[in-house]
Amino acid sequence: MTENDIATKIIGCAIDVHKSLGAGLLESAYQECLYYKLKKEGLTVEKEKPMPLVYENVKLECGYRIDLLVENKVVIELKSVDSLNDVHMAQTLTYMKLGNYKLGLLINFNVTLLKQGIKRIINGTL
């Protein structure tokens, strides 16, 4: 399954979760529900995947964690904020670079229509 195929399934599941729960909840609630929904769809999902930082020859266990990693290919960074900003985009891209992942989805559940809260982030070319 390609990154684009996985992203399509993720977005569909995220929309289902948002339709059921609506906006205004904590990020952790959306994370648990999306994790459950993706697993139910038969996808391999890692929750709170540790992301070490490597600087030159030093590996630092800094406590960085990817919210969800799907099929070991697509990074999902979840938010429940008034609006996404450049720092959120940079955070997602940094996780993607550290793990050498090509595609990431930054999803803000604190919106009226979920499609307004989804940003697709590409690391390199797909």
Short mmCIF file of C-alpha atoms in Angstrom, two decimals, residues 1-120:
data_model
loop_
_atom_site.label_atom_id
_atom_site.label_comp_id
_atom_site.label_asym_id
_atom_site.label_seq_id
_atom_site.Cartn_x
_atom_site.Cartn_y
_atom_site.Cartn_z
CA MET A 1 0.00 0.00 0.00
CA THR A 2 1.43 3.40 -0.96
CA GLU A 3 1.65 6.41 1.33
CA ASN A 4 -1.15 8.06 -0.64
CA ASP A 5 -3.42 5.02 -0.23
CA ILE A 6 -2.72 4.98 3.50
CA ALA A 7 -3.37 8.73 3.77
CA THR A 8 -6.74 8.32 2.06
CA LYS A 9 -7.77 5.70 4.63
CA ILE A 10 -6.46 7.83 7.51
CA ILE A 11 -8.41 10.89 6.38
CA GLY A 12 -11.60 8.84 6.03
CA CYS A 13 -11.19 7.46 9.54
CA ALA A 14 -10.37 10.90 10.96
CA ILE A 15 -13.51 12.34 9.37
CA ASP A 16 -15.59 9.54 10.92
CA VAL A 17 -14.10 10.25 14.36
CA HIS A 18 -14.70 14.00 13.97
CA LYS A 19 -18.30 13.48 12.85
CA SER A 20 -18.95 11.36 15.94
CA LEU A 21 -17.12 13.48 18.51
CA GLY A 22 -17.17 17.00 17.08
CA ALA A 23 -14.71 19.72 18.05
CA GLY A 24 -13.59 20.85 21.49
CA LEU A 25 -12.15 17.73 23.10
CA LEU A 26 -8.60 17.10 24.23
CA GLU A 27 -6.06 15.85 21.70
CA SER A 28 -5.69 12.60 23.66
CA ALA A 29 -9.37 11.71 23.11
CA TYR A 30 -9.03 12.09 19.35
CA GLN A 31 -5.78 10.14 19.39
CA GLU A 32 -7.33 7.16 21.17
CA CYS A 33 -10.41 7.13 18.94
CA LEU A 34 -8.42 7.49 15.70
CA TYR A 35 -6.00 4.79 16.85
CA TYR A 36 -8.95 2.46 17.51
CA LYS A 37 -10.59 3.28 14.15
CA LEU A 38 -7.38 2.73 12.15
CA LYS A 39 -6.71 -0.61 13.89
CA LYS A 40 -10.32 -1.62 13.19
CA GLU A 41 -9.68 -0.90 9.49
CA GLY A 42 -6.83 -3.42 9.57
CA LEU A 43 -3.95 -0.93 9.49
CA THR A 44 -0.77 -1.34 11.52
CA VAL A 45 -0.59 1.62 13.91
CA GLU A 46 1.97 2.64 16.52
CA LYS A 47 0.85 5.11 19.16
CA GLU A 48 3.29 7.53 20.84
CA LYS A 49 6.21 6.11 18.87
CA PRO A 50 9.50 7.24 20.45
CA MET A 51 11.58 9.40 18.14
CA PRO A 52 15.21 9.73 19.27
CA LEU A 53 17.27 12.67 18.13
CA VAL A 54 20.61 11.87 16.53
CA TYR A 55 23.18 14.64 16.47
CA GLU A 56 26.46 13.70 14.80
CA ASN A 57 27.40 10.47 16.63
CA VAL A 58 25.21 11.05 19.68
CA LYS A 59 21.77 9.49 20.05
CA LEU A 60 19.60 11.49 22.44
CA GLU A 61 16.47 10.03 24.00
CA CYS A 62 14.70 13.39 24.36
CA GLY A 63 11.18 12.16 24.83
CA TYR A 64 9.93 13.18 21.38
CA ARG A 65 7.04 11.01 20.25
CA ILE A 66 5.08 10.68 17.04
CA ASP A 67 1.36 10.71 17.88
CA LEU A 68 0.54 7.93 15.41
CA LEU A 69 2.63 6.10 12.81
CA VAL A 70 0.60 4.12 10.27
CA GLU A 71 2.02 1.16 8.34
CA ASN A 72 5.49 2.43 9.31
CA LYS A 73 5.08 4.98 6.49
CA VAL A 74 2.76 7.86 7.41
CA VAL A 75 3.26 10.17 10.39
CA ILE A 76 0.14 11.62 12.01
CA GLU A 77 0.50 14.63 14.29
CA LEU A 78 -2.74 15.47 16.07
CA LYS A 79 -3.81 18.83 17.44
CA SER A 80 -6.85 20.35 19.06
CA VAL A 81 -6.05 24.05 18.79
CA ASP A 82 -7.71 27.25 17.57
CA SER A 83 -5.56 27.24 14.44
CA LEU A 84 -2.53 25.47 13.02
CA ASN A 85 0.63 27.52 12.66
CA ASP A 86 4.11 27.18 11.20
CA VAL A 87 5.51 25.59 14.37
CA HIS A 88 3.04 22.71 14.09
CA MET A 89 4.08 22.16 10.47
CA ALA A 90 7.77 22.32 11.41
CA GLN A 91 7.29 19.83 14.25
CA THR A 92 5.65 17.31 11.94
CA LEU A 93 8.30 17.76 9.26
CA THR A 94 11.07 17.35 11.84
CA TYR A 95 9.60 14.02 12.98
CA MET A 96 9.38 12.93 9.36
CA LYS A 97 13.01 13.87 8.71
CA LEU A 98 14.26 12.17 11.88
CA GLY A 99 12.47 8.93 10.93
CA ASN A 100 13.01 9.26 7.18
CA TYR A 101 9.27 9.18 6.46
CA LYS A 102 7.94 10.65 3.22
CA LEU A 103 4.40 11.64 4.18
CA GLY A 104 2.82 13.23 7.21
CA LEU A 105 -0.65 14.42 8.10
CA LEU A 106 -1.12 17.26 10.55
CA ILE A 107 -4.71 17.03 11.76
CA ASN A 108 -6.43 19.67 13.88
CA PHE A 109 -9.70 18.34 15.30
CA ASN A 110 -10.76 21.71 16.73
CA VAL A 111 -12.53 22.85 13.54
CA THR A 112 -16.11 22.81 12.25
CA LEU A 113 -15.28 20.77 9.12
CA LEU A 114 -12.32 18.43 9.48
CA LYS A 115 -11.11 18.97 5.92
CA GLN A 116 -10.24 22.53 7.03
CA GLY A 117 -7.95 21.09 9.72
CA ILE A 118 -5.91 18.65 7.62
CA LYS A 119 -2.47 19.56 6.27
CA ARG A 120 -0.53 17.14 4.12
#
